[in-house]
GROMACS .gro file of C-alpha atoms in nm:
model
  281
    1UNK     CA    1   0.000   0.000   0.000
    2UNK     CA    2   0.279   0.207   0.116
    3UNK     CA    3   0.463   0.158  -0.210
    4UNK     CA    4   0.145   0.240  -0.458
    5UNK     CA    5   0.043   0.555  -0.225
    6UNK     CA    6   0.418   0.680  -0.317
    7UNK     CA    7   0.348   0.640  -0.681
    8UNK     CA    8   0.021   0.822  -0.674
    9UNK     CA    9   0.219   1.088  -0.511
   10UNK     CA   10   0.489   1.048  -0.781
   11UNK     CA   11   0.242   1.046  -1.083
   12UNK     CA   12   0.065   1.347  -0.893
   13UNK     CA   13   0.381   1.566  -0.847
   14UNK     CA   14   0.500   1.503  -1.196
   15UNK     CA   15   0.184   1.606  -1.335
   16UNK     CA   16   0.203   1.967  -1.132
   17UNK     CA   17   0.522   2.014  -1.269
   18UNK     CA   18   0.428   1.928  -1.658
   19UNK     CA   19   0.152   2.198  -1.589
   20UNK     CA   20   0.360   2.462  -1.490
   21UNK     CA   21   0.624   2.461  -1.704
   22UNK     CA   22   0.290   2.435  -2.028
   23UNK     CA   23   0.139   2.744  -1.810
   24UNK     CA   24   0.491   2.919  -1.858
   25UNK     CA   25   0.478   2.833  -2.213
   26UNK     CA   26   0.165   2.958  -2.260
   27UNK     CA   27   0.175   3.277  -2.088
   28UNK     CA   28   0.487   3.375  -2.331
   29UNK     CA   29   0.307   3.274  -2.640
   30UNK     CA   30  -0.065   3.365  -2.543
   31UNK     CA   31  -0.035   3.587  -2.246
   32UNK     CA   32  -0.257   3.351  -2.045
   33UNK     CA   33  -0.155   3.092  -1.757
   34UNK     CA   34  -0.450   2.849  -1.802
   35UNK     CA   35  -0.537   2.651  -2.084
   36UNK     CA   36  -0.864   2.648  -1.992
   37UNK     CA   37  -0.873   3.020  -2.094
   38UNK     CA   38  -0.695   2.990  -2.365
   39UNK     CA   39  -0.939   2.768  -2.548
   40UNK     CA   40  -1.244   2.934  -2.427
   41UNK     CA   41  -1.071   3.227  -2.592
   42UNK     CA   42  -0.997   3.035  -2.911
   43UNK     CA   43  -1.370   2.840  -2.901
   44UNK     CA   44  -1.554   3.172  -2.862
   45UNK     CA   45  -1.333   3.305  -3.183
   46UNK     CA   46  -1.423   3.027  -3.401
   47UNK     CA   47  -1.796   3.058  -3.367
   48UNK     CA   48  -1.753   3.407  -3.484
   49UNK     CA   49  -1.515   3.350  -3.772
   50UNK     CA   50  -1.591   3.294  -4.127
   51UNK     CA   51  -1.272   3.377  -4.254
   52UNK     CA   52  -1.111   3.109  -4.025
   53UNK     CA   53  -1.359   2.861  -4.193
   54UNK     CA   54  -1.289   2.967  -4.544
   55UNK     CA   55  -0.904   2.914  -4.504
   56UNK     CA   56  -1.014   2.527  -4.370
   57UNK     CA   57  -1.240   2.520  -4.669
   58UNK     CA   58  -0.999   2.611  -4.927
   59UNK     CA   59  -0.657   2.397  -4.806
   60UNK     CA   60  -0.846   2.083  -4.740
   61UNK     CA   61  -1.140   2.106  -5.026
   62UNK     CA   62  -1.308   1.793  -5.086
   63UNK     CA   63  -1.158   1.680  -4.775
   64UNK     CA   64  -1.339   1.952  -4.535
   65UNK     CA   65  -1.541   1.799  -4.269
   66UNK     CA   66  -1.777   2.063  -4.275
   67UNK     CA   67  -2.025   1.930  -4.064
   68UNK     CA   68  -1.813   1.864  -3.793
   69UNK     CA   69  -1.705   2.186  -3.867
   70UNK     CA   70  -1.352   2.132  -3.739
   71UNK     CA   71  -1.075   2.356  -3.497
   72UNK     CA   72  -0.813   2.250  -3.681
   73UNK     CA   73  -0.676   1.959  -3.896
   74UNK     CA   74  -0.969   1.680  -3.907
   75UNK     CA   75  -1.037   1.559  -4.256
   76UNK     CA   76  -1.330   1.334  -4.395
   77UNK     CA   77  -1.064   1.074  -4.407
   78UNK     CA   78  -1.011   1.134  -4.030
   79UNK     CA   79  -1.347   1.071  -3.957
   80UNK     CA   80  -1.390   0.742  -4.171
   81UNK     CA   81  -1.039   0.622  -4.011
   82UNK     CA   82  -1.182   0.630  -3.692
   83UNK     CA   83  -1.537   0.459  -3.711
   84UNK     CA   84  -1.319   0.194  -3.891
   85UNK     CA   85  -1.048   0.151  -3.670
   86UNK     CA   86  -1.243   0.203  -3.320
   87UNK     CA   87  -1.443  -0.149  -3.429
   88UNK     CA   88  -1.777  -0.009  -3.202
   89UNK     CA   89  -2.110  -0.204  -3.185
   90UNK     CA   90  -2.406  -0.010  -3.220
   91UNK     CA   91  -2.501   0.046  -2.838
   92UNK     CA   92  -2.174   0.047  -2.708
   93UNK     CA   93  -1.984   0.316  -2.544
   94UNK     CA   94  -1.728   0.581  -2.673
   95UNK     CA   95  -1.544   0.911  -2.510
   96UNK     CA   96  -1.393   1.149  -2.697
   97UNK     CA   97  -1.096   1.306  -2.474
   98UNK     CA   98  -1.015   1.651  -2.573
   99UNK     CA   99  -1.370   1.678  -2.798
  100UNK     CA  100  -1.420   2.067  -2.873
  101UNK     CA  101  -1.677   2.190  -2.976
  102UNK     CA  102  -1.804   1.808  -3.045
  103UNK     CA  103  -1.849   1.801  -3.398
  104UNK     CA  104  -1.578   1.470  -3.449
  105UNK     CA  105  -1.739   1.296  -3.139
  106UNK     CA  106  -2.097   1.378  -3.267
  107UNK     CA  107  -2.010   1.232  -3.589
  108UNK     CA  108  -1.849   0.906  -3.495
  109UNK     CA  109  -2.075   0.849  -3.253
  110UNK     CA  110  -2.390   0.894  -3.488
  111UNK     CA  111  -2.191   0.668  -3.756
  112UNK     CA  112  -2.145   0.374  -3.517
  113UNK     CA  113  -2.446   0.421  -3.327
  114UNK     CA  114  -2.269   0.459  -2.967
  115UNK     CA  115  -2.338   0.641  -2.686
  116UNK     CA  116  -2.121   0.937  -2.613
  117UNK     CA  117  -1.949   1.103  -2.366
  118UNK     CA  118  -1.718   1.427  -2.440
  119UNK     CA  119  -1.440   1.572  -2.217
  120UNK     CA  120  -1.285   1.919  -2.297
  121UNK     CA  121  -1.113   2.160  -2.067
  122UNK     CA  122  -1.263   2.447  -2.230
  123UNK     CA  123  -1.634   2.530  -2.055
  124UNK     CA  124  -1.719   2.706  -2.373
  125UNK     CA  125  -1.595   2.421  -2.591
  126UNK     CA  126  -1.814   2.210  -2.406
  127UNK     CA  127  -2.176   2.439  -2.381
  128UNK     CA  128  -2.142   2.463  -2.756
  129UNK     CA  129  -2.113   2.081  -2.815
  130UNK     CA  130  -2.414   2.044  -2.592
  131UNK     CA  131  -2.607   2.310  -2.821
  132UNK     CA  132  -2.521   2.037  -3.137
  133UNK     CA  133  -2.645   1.739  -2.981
  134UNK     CA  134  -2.993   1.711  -3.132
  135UNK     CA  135  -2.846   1.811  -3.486
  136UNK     CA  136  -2.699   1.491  -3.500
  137UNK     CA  137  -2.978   1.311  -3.372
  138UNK     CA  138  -2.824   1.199  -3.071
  139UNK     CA  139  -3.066   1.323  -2.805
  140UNK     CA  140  -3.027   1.123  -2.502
  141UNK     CA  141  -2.714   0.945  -2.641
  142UNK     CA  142  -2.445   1.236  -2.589
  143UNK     CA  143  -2.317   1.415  -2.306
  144UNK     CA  144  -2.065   1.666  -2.280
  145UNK     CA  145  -1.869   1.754  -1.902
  146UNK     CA  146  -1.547   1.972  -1.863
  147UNK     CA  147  -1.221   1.773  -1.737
  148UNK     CA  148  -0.870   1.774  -1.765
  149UNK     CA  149  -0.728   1.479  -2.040
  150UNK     CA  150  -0.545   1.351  -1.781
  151UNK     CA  151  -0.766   1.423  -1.460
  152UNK     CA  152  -1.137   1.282  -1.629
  153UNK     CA  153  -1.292   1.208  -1.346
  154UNK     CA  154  -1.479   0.932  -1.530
  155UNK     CA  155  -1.558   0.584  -1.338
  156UNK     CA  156  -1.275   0.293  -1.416
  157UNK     CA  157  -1.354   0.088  -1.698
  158UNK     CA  158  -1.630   0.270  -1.827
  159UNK     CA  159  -1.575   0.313  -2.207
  160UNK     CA  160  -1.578   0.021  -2.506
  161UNK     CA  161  -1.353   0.329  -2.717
  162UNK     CA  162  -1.182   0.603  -2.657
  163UNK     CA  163  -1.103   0.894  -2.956
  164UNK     CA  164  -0.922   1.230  -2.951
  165UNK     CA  165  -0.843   1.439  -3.249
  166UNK     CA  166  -0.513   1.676  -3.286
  167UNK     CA  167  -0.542   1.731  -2.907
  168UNK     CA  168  -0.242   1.502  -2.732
  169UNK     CA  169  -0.002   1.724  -2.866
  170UNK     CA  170  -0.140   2.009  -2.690
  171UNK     CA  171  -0.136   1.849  -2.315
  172UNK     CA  172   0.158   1.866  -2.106
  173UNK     CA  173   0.131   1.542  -1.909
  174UNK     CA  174   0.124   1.313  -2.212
  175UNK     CA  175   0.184   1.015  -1.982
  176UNK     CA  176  -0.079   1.077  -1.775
  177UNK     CA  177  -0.329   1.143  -1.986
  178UNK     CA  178  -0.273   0.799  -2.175
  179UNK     CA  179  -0.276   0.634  -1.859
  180UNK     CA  180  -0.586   0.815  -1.753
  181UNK     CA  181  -0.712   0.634  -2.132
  182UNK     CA  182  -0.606   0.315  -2.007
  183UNK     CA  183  -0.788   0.371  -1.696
  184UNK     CA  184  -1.113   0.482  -1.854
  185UNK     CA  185  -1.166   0.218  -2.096
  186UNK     CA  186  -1.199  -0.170  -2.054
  187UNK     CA  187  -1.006  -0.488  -2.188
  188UNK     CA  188  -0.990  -0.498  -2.552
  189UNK     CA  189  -1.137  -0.130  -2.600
  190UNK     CA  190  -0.903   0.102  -2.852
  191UNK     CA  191  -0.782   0.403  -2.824
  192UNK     CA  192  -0.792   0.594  -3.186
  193UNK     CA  193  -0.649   0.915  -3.222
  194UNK     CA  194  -0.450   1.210  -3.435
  195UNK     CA  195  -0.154   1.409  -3.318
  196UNK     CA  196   0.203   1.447  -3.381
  197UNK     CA  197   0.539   1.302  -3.356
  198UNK     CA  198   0.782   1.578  -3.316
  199UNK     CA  199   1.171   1.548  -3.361
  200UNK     CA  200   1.295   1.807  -3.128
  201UNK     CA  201   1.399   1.802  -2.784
  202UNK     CA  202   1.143   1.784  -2.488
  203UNK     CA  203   0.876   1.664  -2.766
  204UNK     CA  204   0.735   1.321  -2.826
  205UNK     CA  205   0.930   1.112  -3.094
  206UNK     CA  206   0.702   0.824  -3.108
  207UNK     CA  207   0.413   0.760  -2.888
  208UNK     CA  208   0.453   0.386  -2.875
  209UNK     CA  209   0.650   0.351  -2.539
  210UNK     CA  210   0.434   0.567  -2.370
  211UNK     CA  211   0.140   0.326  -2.517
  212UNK     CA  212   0.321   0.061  -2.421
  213UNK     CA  213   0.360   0.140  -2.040
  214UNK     CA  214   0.009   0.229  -2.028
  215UNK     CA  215  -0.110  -0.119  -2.156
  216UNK     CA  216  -0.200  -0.099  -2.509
  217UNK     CA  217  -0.070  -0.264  -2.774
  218UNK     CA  218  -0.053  -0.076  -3.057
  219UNK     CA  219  -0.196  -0.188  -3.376
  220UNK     CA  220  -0.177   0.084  -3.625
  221UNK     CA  221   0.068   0.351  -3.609
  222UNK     CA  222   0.081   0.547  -3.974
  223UNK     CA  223   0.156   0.882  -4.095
  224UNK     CA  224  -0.155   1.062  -4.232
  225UNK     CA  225  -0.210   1.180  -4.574
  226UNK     CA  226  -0.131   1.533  -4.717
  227UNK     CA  227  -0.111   1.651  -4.347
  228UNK     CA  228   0.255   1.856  -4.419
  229UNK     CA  229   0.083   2.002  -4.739
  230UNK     CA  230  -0.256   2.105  -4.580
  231UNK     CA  231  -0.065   2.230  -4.233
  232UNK     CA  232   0.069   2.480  -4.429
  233UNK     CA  233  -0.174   2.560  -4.646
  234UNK     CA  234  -0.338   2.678  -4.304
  235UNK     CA  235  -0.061   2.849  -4.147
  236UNK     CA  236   0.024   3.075  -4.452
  237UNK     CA  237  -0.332   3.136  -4.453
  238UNK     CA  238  -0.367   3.273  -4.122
  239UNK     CA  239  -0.057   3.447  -4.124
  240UNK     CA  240  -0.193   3.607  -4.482
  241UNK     CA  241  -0.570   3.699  -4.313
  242UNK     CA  242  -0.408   3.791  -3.969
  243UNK     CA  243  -0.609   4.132  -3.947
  244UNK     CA  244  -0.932   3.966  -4.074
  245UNK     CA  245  -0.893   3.714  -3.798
  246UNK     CA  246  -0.814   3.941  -3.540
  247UNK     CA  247  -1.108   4.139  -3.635
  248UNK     CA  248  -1.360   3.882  -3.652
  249UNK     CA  249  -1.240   3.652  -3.335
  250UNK     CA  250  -1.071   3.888  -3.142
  251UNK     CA  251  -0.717   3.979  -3.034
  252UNK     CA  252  -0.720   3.700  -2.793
  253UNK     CA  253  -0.801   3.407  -3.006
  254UNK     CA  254  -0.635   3.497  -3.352
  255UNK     CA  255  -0.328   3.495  -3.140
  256UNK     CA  256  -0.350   3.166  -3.078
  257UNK     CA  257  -0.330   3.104  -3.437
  258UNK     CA  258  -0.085   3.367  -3.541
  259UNK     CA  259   0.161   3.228  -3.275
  260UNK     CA  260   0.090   2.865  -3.385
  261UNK     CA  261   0.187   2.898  -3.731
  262UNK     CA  262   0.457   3.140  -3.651
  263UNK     CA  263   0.621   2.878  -3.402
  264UNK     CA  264   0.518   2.564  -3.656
  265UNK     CA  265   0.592   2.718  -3.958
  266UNK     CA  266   1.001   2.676  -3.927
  267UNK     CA  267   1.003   2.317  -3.835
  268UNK     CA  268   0.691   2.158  -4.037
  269UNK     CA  269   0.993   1.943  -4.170
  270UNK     CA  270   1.109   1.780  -3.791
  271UNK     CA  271   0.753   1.717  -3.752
  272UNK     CA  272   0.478   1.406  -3.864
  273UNK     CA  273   0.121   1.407  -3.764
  274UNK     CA  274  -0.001   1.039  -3.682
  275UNK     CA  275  -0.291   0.838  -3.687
  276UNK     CA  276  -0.267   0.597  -3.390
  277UNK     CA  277  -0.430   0.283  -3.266
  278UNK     CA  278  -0.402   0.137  -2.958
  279UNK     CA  279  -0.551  -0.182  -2.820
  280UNK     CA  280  -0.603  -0.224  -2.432
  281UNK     CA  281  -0.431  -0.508  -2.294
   0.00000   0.00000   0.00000
């Protein structure tokens, strides 16, 4: 007992310390400490922000999800990748970790015909995903709470899938947060999701030890498509339609963009997005 209260303490201290040094991070890219506010920030900007969504509609054409209407990266072939690869049963139950506004989660969900529950830091992120539950027909099936990736607060074993879009790179206590996965969902569940592999120091090479530890095997681990090509395409754009943005979302949110394709920009090439599939031991 003595020796797995010490861990817990362990796990606990190393996660404080992942947070501060992302809340230093943040606060000299974004002028913000929490992430929280941050992404309400960047959430309330979207919603307001048709120039944002004509950028997204003009790099990935054909391939915009448009009625997920996407923050960021997601592609139809996202989408189809993960009904495939999370294997649900009509019935069962999936949480998206990380979910926005919803619109992925919502989609998956109404594809395989599972029950969903969304986490997302961001309370704003999360009262708009509740507003798009009945456009997908999922009254009654979908529910949306705010919670930390790797602090859920979601019962043991609760979850036949687990999904999360372009959102693991974002979270400073990547090890906790898979482990709070593996915690979540039961024997045999996956755990399908995007984000990237990044060849620099204090990044993530490759996600497969971390997996590993947790207890999932991994079954799929695959660059996706176009991604270099269409990240670009997005960051130029934003840098291009920087006093659009910052007119139509506000100072606080376009910033999060300008600064992300600023910073991403220069090392696009040291960099992979990932489509990843884990299998819980």
């Amino acid at each position: 007992m003595a020796v797995r209260s010490g861990g817990l303490v362990m796990n606990l201290l190393a996660h404080w310390v992942k947070s501060f040094l992302a809340s230093c991070y943040w606060y000299s890219t974004q002028r913000r400490w929490r992430m929280r506010d941050i992404f309400n920030d960047v959430y309330k900007g979207q919603t307001r922000s048709d120039t944002f969504r004509r950028i997204l509609r003009e790099v990935f054409g054909e391939e915009y999800a448009e009625e997920a209407d996407p923050c960021g990266f997601l592609t139809k072939t996202d989408l189809g990748n993960l009904v495939r690869n999370l294997q649900l049963q009509e019935g069962q139950s999936l949480v998206d970790l990380a979910c926005g506004r919803g619109g992925a989660g919502l989609w998956v969900a109404r594809e395989t015909g599972t029950r969903l529950t969304g986490v997302d830091i961001s309370s704003r992120a999360v009262e708009e995903a509740r507003e798009r539950v009945e456009a997908f027909g999922l009254t009654g099936r979908a529910e949306f709470r705010v919670g930390d990736f790797a602090r859920t607060g979601l019962p043991d074993a609760s979850f036949d899938g687990a999904m999360s879009v372009d959102a693991l790179y974002l979270v400073a206590d990547k090890t906790g947060s898979i482990e709070e996965v593996a915690r979540i969902v039961r024997p045999g569940a996956r755990f399908v999701f995007t984000t990237w592999d990044v060849d620099l120091p204090t990044m993530i090479r490759d996600h497969r030890p971390l997996l590993d530890h947790a207890g999932f095997d991994v079954e799929m681990y695959e660059t996706t498509r176009d991604w270099e090509g269409r990240q670009r395409g997005v960051h130029e754009g934003v840098l291009a339609n920087r006093e659009a943005l910052i007119e139509e979302m506000g100072e606080p949110s376009a910033r999060f963009w300008i600064a992300g394709a600023q910073t991403e920009l220069p090392r696009l090439s040291q960099m992979r997005r990932v489509l990843i599939v884990g299998k819980k031991r």
